[in-house]
Coordinates of C-alpha atoms in Angstrom, one line a residue:
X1 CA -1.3 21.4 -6.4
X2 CA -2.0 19.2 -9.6
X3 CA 0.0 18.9 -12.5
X4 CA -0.8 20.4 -15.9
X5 CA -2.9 17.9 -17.7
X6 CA -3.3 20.0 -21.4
X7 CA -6.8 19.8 -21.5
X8 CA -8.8 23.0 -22.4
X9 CA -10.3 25.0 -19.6
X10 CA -9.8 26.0 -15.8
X11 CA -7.3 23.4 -13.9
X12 CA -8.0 21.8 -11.1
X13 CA -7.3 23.4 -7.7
X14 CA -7.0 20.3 -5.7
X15 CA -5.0 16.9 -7.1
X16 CA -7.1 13.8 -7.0
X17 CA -4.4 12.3 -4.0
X18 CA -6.1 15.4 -1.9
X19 CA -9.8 14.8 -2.9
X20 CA -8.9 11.3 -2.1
X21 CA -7.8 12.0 1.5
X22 CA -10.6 13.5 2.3
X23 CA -12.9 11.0 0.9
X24 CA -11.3 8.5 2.8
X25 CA -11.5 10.4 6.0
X26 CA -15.1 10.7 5.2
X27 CA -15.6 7.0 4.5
X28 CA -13.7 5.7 7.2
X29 CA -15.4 7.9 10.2
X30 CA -18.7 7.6 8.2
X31 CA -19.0 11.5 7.8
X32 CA -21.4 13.6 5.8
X33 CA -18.9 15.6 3.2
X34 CA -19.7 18.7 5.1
X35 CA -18.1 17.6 8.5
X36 CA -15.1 15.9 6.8
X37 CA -14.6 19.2 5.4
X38 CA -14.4 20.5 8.7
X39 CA -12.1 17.6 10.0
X40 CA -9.6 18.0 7.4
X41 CA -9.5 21.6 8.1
X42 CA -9.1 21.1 11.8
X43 CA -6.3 18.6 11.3
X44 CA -4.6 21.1 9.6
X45 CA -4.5 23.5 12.4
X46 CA -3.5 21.3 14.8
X47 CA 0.1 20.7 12.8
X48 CA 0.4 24.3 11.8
X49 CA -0.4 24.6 8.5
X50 CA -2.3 27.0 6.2
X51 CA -3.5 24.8 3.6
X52 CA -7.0 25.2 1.9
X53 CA -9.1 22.5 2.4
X54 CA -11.7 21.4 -0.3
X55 CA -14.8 22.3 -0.2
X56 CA -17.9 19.7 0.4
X57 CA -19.4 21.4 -3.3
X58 CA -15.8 20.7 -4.8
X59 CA -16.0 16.7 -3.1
X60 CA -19.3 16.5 -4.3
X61 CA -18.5 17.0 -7.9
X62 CA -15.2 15.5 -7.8
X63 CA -16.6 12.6 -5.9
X64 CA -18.5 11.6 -9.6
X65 CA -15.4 11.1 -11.9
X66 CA -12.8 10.3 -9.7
X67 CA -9.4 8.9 -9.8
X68 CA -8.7 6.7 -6.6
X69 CA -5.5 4.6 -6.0
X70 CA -5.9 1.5 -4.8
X71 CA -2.6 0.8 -3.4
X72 CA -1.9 -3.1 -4.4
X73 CA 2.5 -4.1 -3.9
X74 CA 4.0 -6.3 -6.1
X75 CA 5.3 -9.8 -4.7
X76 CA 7.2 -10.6 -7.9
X77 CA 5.3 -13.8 -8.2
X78 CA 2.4 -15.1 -10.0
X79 CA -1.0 -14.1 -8.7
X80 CA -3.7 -16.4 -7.2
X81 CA -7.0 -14.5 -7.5
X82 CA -9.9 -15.9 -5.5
X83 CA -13.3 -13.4 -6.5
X84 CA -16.5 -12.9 -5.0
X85 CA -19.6 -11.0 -4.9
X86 CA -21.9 -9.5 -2.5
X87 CA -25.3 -7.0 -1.9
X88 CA -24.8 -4.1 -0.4
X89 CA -27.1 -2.1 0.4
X90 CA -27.6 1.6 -1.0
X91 CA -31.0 2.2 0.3
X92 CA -33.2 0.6 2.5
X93 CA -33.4 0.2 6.9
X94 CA -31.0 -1.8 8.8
X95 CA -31.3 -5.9 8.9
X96 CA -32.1 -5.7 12.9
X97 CA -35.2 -3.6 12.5
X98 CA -35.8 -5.6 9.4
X99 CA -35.9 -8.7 11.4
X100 CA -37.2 -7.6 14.7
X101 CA -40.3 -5.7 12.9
X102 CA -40.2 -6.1 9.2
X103 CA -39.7 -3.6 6.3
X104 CA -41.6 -0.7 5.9
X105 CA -39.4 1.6 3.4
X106 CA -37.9 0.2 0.3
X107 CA -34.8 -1.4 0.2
X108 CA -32.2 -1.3 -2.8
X109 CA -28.9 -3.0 -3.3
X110 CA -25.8 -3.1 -5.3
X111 CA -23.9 -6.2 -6.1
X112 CA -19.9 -5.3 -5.1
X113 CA -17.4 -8.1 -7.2
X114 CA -14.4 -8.5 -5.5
X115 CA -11.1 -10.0 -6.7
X116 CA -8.1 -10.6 -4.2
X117 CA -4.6 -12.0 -3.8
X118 CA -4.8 -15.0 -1.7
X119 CA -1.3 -14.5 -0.8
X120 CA -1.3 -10.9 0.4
X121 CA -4.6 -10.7 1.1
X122 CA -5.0 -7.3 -0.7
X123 CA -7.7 -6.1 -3.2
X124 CA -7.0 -6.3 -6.6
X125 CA -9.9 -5.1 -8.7
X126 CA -13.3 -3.9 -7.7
X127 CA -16.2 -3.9 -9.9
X128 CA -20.4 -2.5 -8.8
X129 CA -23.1 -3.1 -11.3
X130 CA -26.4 -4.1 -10.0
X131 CA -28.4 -7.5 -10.0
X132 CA -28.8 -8.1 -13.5
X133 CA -25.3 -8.7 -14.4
X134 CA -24.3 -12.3 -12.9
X135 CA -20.9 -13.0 -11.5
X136 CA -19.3 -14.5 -14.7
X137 CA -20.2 -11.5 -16.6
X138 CA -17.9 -9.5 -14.4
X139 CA -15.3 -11.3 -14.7
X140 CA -13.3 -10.3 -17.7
X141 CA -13.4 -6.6 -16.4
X142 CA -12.2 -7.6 -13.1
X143 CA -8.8 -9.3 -14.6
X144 CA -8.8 -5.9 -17.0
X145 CA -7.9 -4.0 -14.3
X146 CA -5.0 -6.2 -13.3
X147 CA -1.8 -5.1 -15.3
X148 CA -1.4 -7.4 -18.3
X149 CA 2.3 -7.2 -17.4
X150 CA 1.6 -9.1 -14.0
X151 CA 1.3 -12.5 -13.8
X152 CA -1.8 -14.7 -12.9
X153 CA -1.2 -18.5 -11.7
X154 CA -4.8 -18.9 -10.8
X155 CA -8.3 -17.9 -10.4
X156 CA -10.8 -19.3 -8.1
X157 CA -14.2 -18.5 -7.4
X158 CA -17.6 -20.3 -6.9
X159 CA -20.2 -22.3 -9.0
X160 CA -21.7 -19.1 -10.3
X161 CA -18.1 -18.7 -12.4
X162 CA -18.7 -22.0 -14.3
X163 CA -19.8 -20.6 -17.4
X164 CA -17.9 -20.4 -21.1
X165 CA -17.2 -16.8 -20.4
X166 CA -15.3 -17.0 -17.1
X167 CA -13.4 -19.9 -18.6
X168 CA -12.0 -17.4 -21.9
X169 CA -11.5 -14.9 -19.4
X170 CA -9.6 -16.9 -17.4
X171 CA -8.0 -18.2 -20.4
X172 CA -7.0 -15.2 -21.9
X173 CA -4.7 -14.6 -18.8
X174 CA -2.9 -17.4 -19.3
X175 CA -4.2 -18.9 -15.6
X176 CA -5.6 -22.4 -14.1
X177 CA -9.4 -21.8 -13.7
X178 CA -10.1 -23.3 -9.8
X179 CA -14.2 -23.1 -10.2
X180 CA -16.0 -26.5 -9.0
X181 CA -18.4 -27.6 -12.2
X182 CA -22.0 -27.4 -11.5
X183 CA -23.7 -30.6 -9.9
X184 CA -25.5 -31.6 -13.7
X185 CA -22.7 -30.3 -15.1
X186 CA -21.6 -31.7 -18.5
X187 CA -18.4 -32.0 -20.4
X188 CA -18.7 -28.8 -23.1
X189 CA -16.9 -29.6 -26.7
X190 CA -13.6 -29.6 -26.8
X191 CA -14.0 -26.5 -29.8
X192 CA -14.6 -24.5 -26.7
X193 CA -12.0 -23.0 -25.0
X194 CA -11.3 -24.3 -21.5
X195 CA -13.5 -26.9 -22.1
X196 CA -9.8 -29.4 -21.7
X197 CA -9.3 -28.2 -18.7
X198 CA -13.3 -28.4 -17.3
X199 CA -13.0 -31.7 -18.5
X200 CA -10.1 -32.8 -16.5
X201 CA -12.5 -31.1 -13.2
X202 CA -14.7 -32.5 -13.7
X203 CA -13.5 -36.7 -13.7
X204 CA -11.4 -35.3 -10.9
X205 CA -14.7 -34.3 -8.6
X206 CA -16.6 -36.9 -10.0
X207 CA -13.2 -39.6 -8.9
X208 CA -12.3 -37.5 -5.8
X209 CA -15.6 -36.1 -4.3
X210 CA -16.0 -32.4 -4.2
X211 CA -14.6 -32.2 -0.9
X212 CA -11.3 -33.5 -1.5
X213 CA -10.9 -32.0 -4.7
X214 CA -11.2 -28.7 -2.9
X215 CA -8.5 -29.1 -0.6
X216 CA -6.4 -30.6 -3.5
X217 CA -6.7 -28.1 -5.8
X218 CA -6.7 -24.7 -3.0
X219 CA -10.4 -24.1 -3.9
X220 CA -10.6 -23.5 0.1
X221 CA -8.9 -20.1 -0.5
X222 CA -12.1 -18.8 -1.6
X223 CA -12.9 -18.2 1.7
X224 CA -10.6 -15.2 1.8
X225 CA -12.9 -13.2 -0.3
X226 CA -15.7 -13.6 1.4
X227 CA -13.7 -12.2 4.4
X228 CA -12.5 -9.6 2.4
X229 CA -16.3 -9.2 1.7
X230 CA -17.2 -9.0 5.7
X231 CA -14.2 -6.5 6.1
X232 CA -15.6 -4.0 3.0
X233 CA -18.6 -4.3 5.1
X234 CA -17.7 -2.8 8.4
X235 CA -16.7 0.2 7.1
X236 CA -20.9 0.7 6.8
X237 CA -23.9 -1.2 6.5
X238 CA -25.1 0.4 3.3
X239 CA -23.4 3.4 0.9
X240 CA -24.0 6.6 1.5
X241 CA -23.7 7.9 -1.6
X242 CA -27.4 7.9 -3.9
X243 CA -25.6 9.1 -7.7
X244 CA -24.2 5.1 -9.0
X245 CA -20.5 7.1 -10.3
X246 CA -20.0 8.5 -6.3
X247 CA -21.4 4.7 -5.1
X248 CA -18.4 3.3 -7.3
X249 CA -15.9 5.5 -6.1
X250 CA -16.8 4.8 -2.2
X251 CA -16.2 1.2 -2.9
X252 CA -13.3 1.9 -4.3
X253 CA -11.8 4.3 -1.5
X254 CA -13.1 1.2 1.1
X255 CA -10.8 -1.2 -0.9
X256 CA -7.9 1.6 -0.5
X257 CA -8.9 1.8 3.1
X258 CA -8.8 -2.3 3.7
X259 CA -5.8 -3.1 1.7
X260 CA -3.2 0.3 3.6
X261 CA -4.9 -1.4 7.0
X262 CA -3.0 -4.8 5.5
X263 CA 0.3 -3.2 5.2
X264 CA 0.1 -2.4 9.2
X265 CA 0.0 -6.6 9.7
X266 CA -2.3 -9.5 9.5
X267 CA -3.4 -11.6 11.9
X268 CA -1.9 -15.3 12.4
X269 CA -4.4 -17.8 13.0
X270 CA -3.0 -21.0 14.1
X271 CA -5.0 -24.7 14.6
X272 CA -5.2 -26.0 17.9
X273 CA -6.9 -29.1 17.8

């Protein structure tokens, strides 16, 4: 049972770990709220115990303002953040029908930022808005919802993430931005902060060549996120959740869902020729 919170009115009956145990059950198997109602309760019986179970009403309005853990472990050393974003869809037919004989209902997505430890492969922060915020914009409430009392070494990301505001973000961490300047990019005023350290990127690629400048610097840990993207993704091709506060909290209880599957082990990939 929850804890007292001191807030007028009824308490809750269920603790936002148990709402969250459902939801994940319900996520992970892909299950209308109703039959992972009816899983949870059948779970129950099987270990012999006479616990209520919350009802799919009770998910359905809990499901709007929730509280989900993402469960992140602390390595004790500095961070190195690589983010992304990606579309996923919220309404809208699958891309094999789409492709095979074209759209005939609308299609709607969400853009999903991403940022994760390149070291532990783990999920950070999340962030959903839809297509009119770009990727830069995002940022400074991605690194918000990593504790000011961790440490950040560095944050990489894509083109998209060369803008003044990802830079004072990034600055305001205290952490070596890893985003490859534009292809007309110019040097900004040195007034601007970051612009030192764009600067020094930039006669770097333009000495280098963009290809070993990204194995020099680690740009090529990017790459993680965008796995991290194609993982989020198999747990459902689109959200099944239609109200935008239940759409956030599903991505959130599929980044809970990918980084506990970490702690079981990772695979080792290993170069063979």
């Amino acid at each position: 049972m929850p804890q007292g919170t001191g807030k007028r009115g009824r308490p809750f009956v269920f603790s936002d770990a148990a709402i969250q145990c459902v939801l994940t059950l319900k996520v992970l198997f892909q299950l209308p709220l109703r039959a992972a109602q009816g899983l949870v309760g059948s779970l129950l019986r099987l270990m012999g115990l006479d616990w209520p179970v919350p009802h799919c009403s009770t998910l359905l309005r809990r499901q709007r303002d929730p509280t989900v853990t993402i469960p992140c472990r602390s390595r004790g050393e500095p961070l190195h953040l690589v983010v992304d974003g990606t579309g996923v869809k919220v309404l809208g037919e699958g891309e094999w029908k789409v492709r095979r004989h074209g759209a005939d209902q609308r299609r709607v997505w969400r853009k999903v930022h991403l940022a994760l430890d390149a070291e532990g492969h783990e999920i950070r922060a999340a962030e959903m808005r839809d297509h009119r915020h770009g990727d830069a914009e995002i940022l400074p409430d991605l690194l918000a919802q990593v504790p000011e009392g961790e440490e950040i070494g560095s944050i990489g990301g894509a083109g998209a993430y060369d803008t003044r505001a990802a830079y004072e973000a990034v600055a305001a961490r205290n952490a070596a931005c890893l985003v490859p300047p534009r292809r007309n990019g110019k040097p900004w005023r040195t007034r601007t902060v970051g612009a030192d350290e764009r600067i020094e990127t930039l006669r770097a690629v333009r000495h280098l060549g963009r290809r070993i400048w990204k194995r020099w610097s680690g740009y090529h840990r990017r790459s993680l996120a965008e796995t991290a993207m194609s993982r989020l993704k198999r747990l459902g091709e689109r959200l099944a959740a239609h109200d935008p506060a239940r759409q956030v909290a599903e991505v959130q209880i599929r980044c809970a869902i990918l980084n506990t599957t970490n702690r079981l082990g990772m695979p080792e990939t290993v170069t063979l020729a």
